[in-house]
Amino acid sequence: MSTATPHTGFGSIPSPEAEDTGMRSGSDGVLLFCVIALMVFGCLAVYSSIAYFAENRGETAGAFLFKHGFKLSLAFITMFVAAKVNYRIVAEWSKVVLIVSWVLLIWVSYNGVEVHGAKRSLSLAGVAFQPSSVAMVALLMYLCHMMFQKRTYIEDFGKSFFPALFWICGTALFVGLEDFSSAALILLLSFIMMFVGRMSVKHLGLLVLSGALLGGLLVSQTQERQSRLNNYVNQVLNIQSSQLVGNPGGYQAQQAHIAIARGGLLGVGVGKSTQRDFLPAPYNDFIYAIIAEEYGLLGAFALLLIYVVILIRGVIFIANRARDDLGAYMAMACTITIVVYGLVNAAVATGLFPVTGLPMPFISYGGTSMLTAGFMMGVLMNISKHRREEHEDA
Amino acid sequence: MKSDRNVLAARLLLVFGALLILPAAILVQMLRIQFAEGDALRELGNLQSTHQIAIPAQRGNIYDINGRLLVTNTVSYSVAVDPLVTNPQPNETERIAAILEYFTGRSRAEFLRTIRQAPQGSRYIVLGRDFDRAVFDSLRAHRFRGIILEERFRRHFNHDNMASHVLGYVNHESSGMDGLERAYNDLLRGRDGQQHVRLDSQRRIRQYVGAPSRRPQQGHSLITTIDAHIQAIAEEELQAGLRRTGARQGTVIIVRPENGQVVAMANYPDFNPNRPGTIGRETRRNAAISDMIEPGSTFKLVTAVAAFEQGAVQLDEVFNTPESGTRLIRGQLMRDHIPLGDITFRQAIERSSNIATAEAAMRLDRDVFFQYVRNFGFGALSSIDLPGEESGRLRRPLHWSGVTQPWMSIGYEVQVTALQMVMSYAAIANDGRLMRPYVVDHVVDESGRVVQQNRPTVIRQAVRPETVRALQPAFQNVVSEDGTARLASVAGLSIAGKTGTAQKFIDGRYQQRYRASFVGYFPAEAPKYAMIVLLDEPQTSIFGGTTAGIVFREITRRIMGVDHNVRNLVQRDLRDIYERRTPQLTGLQADNAGNLAASLGFRLVVQGEGTRVSEQQPAAGQPLAAGEPIRITLNNAARTEITEGARPLVPDVTGLSMREAFAVLREAGYEIQQTGSGTVAAQFPQAGAVMQRGRAVSIRGRAPGMDVLISDRGGG
């Protein structure tokens, strides 16, 4: 039996009223458990690692923990609200939000608040707000929506591939003005979504090829880029443990390694990290290293496991069993965004990736990333409510 | 549709599988970090985050022989600001400046200017190094972000200039630069403790780790042989002597002949070791041990001892000195200060005849004479435990010219230090045994355990005791009516000594500039003190007896008031000429004044109403004829000198009876440390010194009336 979703025609999405035909079930309890577990982990790690930063700002760690808790509850509320809103409505509004976020991105790069030499956020009623993460969510949602609309001619280059590429490259460009690593991640996630959205493998292969060519061209052009690439490869392969490294990237990776090494199997104990004084932004970029130090290999593995559980839940149980392709796409987009962010942060802390400054969803101290993660988790939960009745494809 | 669905499922699974590579890679990488590189990384982590800092040890104290604290440490607080600190409090620098203004009285604009004028980007701007505890506490309570407060031990010399040349001074790192501070630096310094601390990436201290890995070993304390009372007396009288004679500079050394302990060593001009940088190097030098001088007549002691002990002269052998008072000796003209005619050798000593002394010296073999000079310690270091000592200049007989021996016999062509000179007289006072002088009696550690005890050391028997006994009357007579130093005599006390007047040898010739000295010891029968007084270029008179001799006398008679042993040797009964003196009543409460007067047998005539005595007639210490009443005026106001708060001054109680002194000092708020009885002969600190209330003033008594006796002589 084919899906029961009635389609009103091309370019439109199933109306919300039609949903009673699908099977309704409760939100995913496992996901909720994972989110709460991550948040508890995050509270402990942030409280421990922010003390030094707080002291330098003349405030107490308690005050920052309170702020963190406030953001967590906002994210929680966002998650529940998003879980109540039908994902089709989200898809419908995504194009508007994406265009607004483009405008915001351009505006921010001229009038934003400068943090670490880059203008990434604007102050909204006293709360720092980063349009780039909103743009990313909106892009991914809109991509899902578009691919679902064009699903009958999805392999067409001019009608499907090119428009998708336009929105992706446009967003990546505007985000990349101030935040290169976020833009790179947007490209990566969009590429995965294009693959998931059944676009032509030929076209995607062409994209990878041209990307590789462009990259190779850029690297080969200057000596500096070559040596930076070499440095990075060396850094991943050899952990410089005998002496302190001079260049900032290497230094930070090395400090993260020291944190992991100090942690051992069971960790040095809650709140006993010493590397938090040496790592930059230990409450954000390098929070995984702090967790590895305080809770050891076991704690760090448990954290990875939570993300893997989210991945399994999101891909196998939700996307794969979604009522329609739109649900599957969106479930996939939400899942990989949260998981890839989490894993990339861990990969940076362990020295696999170069230092990026990306937050760990539900763990790191940070406002906008927390809200977008909560929103995506909410969308994922909403999709999980609408399952297909039969499981013959599973 | 169905195939679409399958394609989607396949692609989902592909992505799922691809994404699982990432956690697997992270896992492998973490295991690799943990087990392959773990040890090296952990060691690097410890290396960068732990550090050892020093816990400063406190430098030891220096005490006088009676346990009075001469040098100690105070804590000073330095305040610096870091204007570039992140997130300062609002108006932080202005508020810091305001607090400093409140406590120091210096204007806040001054502090702000210091901050403004600091080099661009500096993050450590010192606003001051010598603040009080109150400033420190206040600033710390405000929890300013950009303030750097530091606590430091600072060396504190309790009595400023007193004994400055002996005590020495320290540099900014509290390392001894001169005097005892330098000689005993290693013992005083102690050993810093160690503490493990955890650092952050800026290498600032984050926290202390555990207990100190090594506790600081506090510096040892010195108990010196200096007697603060006598040192103060010597300095006062030396200064008075310099003022009286117009001399450029002067030196006094007092030692104990029986063991070589230095009781007092004073040079003037002196300096304040709390601020050594404010005065030139020349003034900080301890002239008593580092200035080489030609001694002049005081050196005749050596000649007399050598000639007598070798049997070259008899005491009553007559020397014919020419009528003119001058004689050519080996082609050079030698002269006596006055023509002396025919005199015995004993008289030659008493009246300081150059010609007779030189003749006696020339009867000796030059090597024998040289040996005597060496035996008295000349030309060699005395090995006193102070830095910067000179050995003087004594040429070997091989290099002597024909006139060296006669001129050396009267104290020329030889250079000595004041310390060598006084030690040679101390040797005579000590039955001919030359002692090593020393300033530190013993060294104690933190808990009072003695870690080093300096014992008296006999360098050698310089002369035979019989020689000393035979010659002593002659030296004693110098101070009698006949001798050159009768002004140095103190009634009732037998002093043995010798005057000296040496022409200064500058730029290759002897100038009409002189150095006057007096060296002696007392009481002559059982010597307790040997002393040298040296005045450089006195203007009033060139003769040692009338300049240095008077300083010697003044110091001696004040020491008599302080030292019972000396006083008890004064045999004469002094009570006959005892005269009553008015007690100090001003400042006392009316009742107390009445009781005091009644107990001393005085009658009071009271004027005015009130609770306190504001005036008295005659003044305290003035003599009062028998039966005369003391007139006192009462009022209610407390005496301003006593109540006026900030700088309490020690009142003058010398000359008062013990009972009166007690009343006055109690009234002024001081504790009392009493030695002896009778009238107060000396007090410490001196009158007018600033001292906190509640501390002890030590007073020493002596038998009543002695000052009456000694003040009727003198006339210097």
CSV table of C-alpha atoms in Angstrom, one decimal, chain A residues 52 55-58 192 194-196 198-199 201 236-244 251 254-255 257-258 260-262 264 274-275 277-278 288 292 297 300-301 304 308 311-312 315-316 319-320 322 324-325 328-329 332 336 340 343 346-347 350-353 388 392-393, chain B residues 1-50 85-88 145 198-207:
chain,number,residue,atom,x,y,z
A,52,TYR,CA,37.8,31.1,35.4
A,55,GLU,CA,36.2,35.4,37.6
A,56,ASN,CA,37.9,37.4,34.8
A,57,ARG,CA,34.6,39.1,34.1
A,58,GLY,CA,34.1,39.9,37.8
A,192,ILE,CA,24.1,15.2,2.7
A,194,MET,CA,20.8,16.7,-1.3
A,195,PHE,CA,21.9,13.1,-1.3
A,196,VAL,CA,19.1,12.1,1.0
A,198,ARG,CA,17.4,11.6,-4.0
A,199,MET,CA,19.2,14.1,-6.2
A,201,VAL,CA,24.3,11.0,-7.9
A,236,VAL,CA,46.2,14.9,13.5
A,237,LEU,CA,48.9,12.2,13.1
A,238,ASN,CA,51.3,13.2,15.8
A,239,ILE,CA,50.2,14.5,19.1
A,240,GLN,CA,53.0,16.9,20.2
A,241,SER,CA,53.4,15.8,23.8
A,242,SER,CA,57.0,16.5,24.5
A,243,GLN,CA,56.9,20.3,24.4
A,244,LEU,CA,54.5,23.2,24.2
A,251,TYR,CA,48.5,24.9,21.3
A,254,GLN,CA,47.6,20.2,22.6
A,255,GLN,CA,45.9,21.6,25.7
A,257,HIS,CA,45.0,16.4,24.5
A,258,ILE,CA,46.5,17.1,27.9
A,260,ILE,CA,42.0,14.0,27.8
A,261,ALA,CA,45.2,12.4,29.0
A,262,ARG,CA,44.7,13.8,32.5
A,264,GLY,CA,42.2,8.7,32.3
A,274,THR,CA,42.9,22.1,35.7
A,275,GLN,CA,42.9,22.4,31.9
A,277,ASP,CA,42.5,27.4,32.9
A,278,PHE,CA,44.5,26.7,29.8
A,288,TYR,CA,34.2,18.0,25.3
A,292,ALA,CA,36.9,14.0,29.1
A,297,LEU,CA,37.1,8.1,28.9
A,300,ALA,CA,33.3,11.0,27.2
A,301,PHE,CA,32.1,7.7,25.6
A,304,LEU,CA,29.3,10.1,22.3
A,308,VAL,CA,24.8,8.0,18.5
A,311,LEU,CA,21.4,9.4,15.4
A,312,ILE,CA,19.9,5.9,15.5
A,315,VAL,CA,17.5,8.0,11.1
A,316,ILE,CA,16.2,4.5,11.7
A,319,ALA,CA,13.1,9.4,9.2
A,320,ASN,CA,12.8,5.9,7.9
A,322,ALA,CA,8.1,9.0,8.6
A,324,ASP,CA,5.8,11.1,4.0
A,325,ASP,CA,9.1,12.0,2.3
A,328,ALA,CA,11.7,11.8,6.3
A,329,TYR,CA,13.8,14.7,4.8
A,332,MET,CA,17.0,13.5,8.6
A,336,ILE,CA,22.3,15.1,11.3
A,340,VAL,CA,27.2,16.4,13.3
A,343,LEU,CA,30.6,15.0,16.8
A,346,ALA,CA,34.3,16.2,19.9
A,347,ALA,CA,36.5,15.7,16.9
A,350,THR,CA,40.4,15.2,20.1
A,351,GLY,CA,42.5,16.9,17.4
A,352,LEU,CA,40.9,15.2,14.4
A,353,PHE,CA,39.4,18.4,13.0
A,388,ARG,CA,3.4,5.2,8.6
A,392,GLU,CA,7.0,-3.1,4.8
A,393,ASP,CA,9.9,-0.9,3.7
B,1,MET,CA,6.6,5.3,-5.3
B,2,LYS,CA,7.7,2.2,-3.7
B,3,SER,CA,11.1,2.2,-5.5
B,4,ASP,CA,11.5,5.9,-4.5
B,5,ARG,CA,10.9,4.8,-0.9
B,6,ASN,CA,13.5,2.1,-1.2
B,7,VAL,CA,16.0,4.5,-2.7
B,8,LEU,CA,15.4,6.9,0.2
B,9,ALA,CA,15.8,4.1,2.8
B,10,ALA,CA,19.0,3.0,1.1
B,11,ARG,CA,20.4,6.6,1.1
B,12,LEU,CA,19.3,7.1,4.7
B,13,LEU,CA,21.2,4.0,5.8
B,14,LEU,CA,24.3,5.0,3.8
B,15,VAL,CA,24.3,8.4,5.5
B,16,PHE,CA,23.8,6.7,8.8
B,17,GLY,CA,26.7,4.4,8.3
B,18,ALA,CA,28.9,7.2,7.1
B,19,LEU,CA,28.1,9.3,10.1
B,20,LEU,CA,29.0,6.4,12.4
B,21,ILE,CA,32.6,6.6,11.2
B,22,LEU,CA,33.0,9.9,13.1
B,23,PRO,CA,32.4,8.6,16.7
B,24,ALA,CA,34.4,5.6,15.9
B,25,ALA,CA,37.3,7.8,14.8
B,26,ILE,CA,36.9,9.9,17.9
B,27,LEU,CA,37.0,6.8,20.1
B,28,VAL,CA,40.2,5.5,18.5
B,29,GLN,CA,41.8,8.9,18.8
B,30,MET,CA,40.9,9.2,22.4
B,31,LEU,CA,42.3,5.8,23.2
B,32,ARG,CA,45.4,6.7,21.3
B,33,ILE,CA,45.8,10.0,23.3
B,34,GLN,CA,45.1,8.1,26.5
B,35,PHE,CA,47.4,5.2,26.2
B,36,ALA,CA,50.0,6.0,23.6
B,37,GLU,CA,50.8,9.6,24.5
B,38,GLY,CA,49.2,9.8,28.0
B,39,ASP,CA,52.2,9.9,30.2
B,40,ALA,CA,54.1,12.6,28.3
B,41,LEU,CA,51.0,14.7,28.0
B,42,ARG,CA,50.2,14.4,31.7
B,43,GLU,CA,53.7,15.4,32.6
B,44,LEU,CA,53.5,18.4,30.3
B,45,GLY,CA,50.2,19.3,32.0
B,46,ASN,CA,51.8,19.2,35.4
B,47,LEU,CA,54.8,21.1,34.2
B,48,GLN,CA,52.7,24.0,32.9
B,49,SER,CA,50.2,24.2,35.7
B,50,THR,CA,52.3,23.7,38.8
B,85,VAL,CA,42.2,44.8,33.6
B,86,THR,CA,39.0,43.4,32.0
B,87,ASN,CA,35.7,44.5,33.6
B,88,PRO,CA,36.9,46.9,36.2
B,145,ARG,CA,39.6,44.1,39.9
B,198,ARG,CA,48.6,25.9,40.4
B,199,LEU,CA,49.0,28.4,37.6
B,200,ASP,CA,46.8,29.4,34.8
B,201,SER,CA,47.8,30.0,31.2
B,202,GLN,CA,49.0,33.5,32.0
B,203,ARG,CA,51.1,32.0,34.8
B,204,ARG,CA,49.1,33.7,37.4
B,205,ILE,CA,48.6,31.8,40.7
B,206,ARG,CA,45.2,30.1,40.7
B,207,GLN,CA,45.4,28.2,43.9
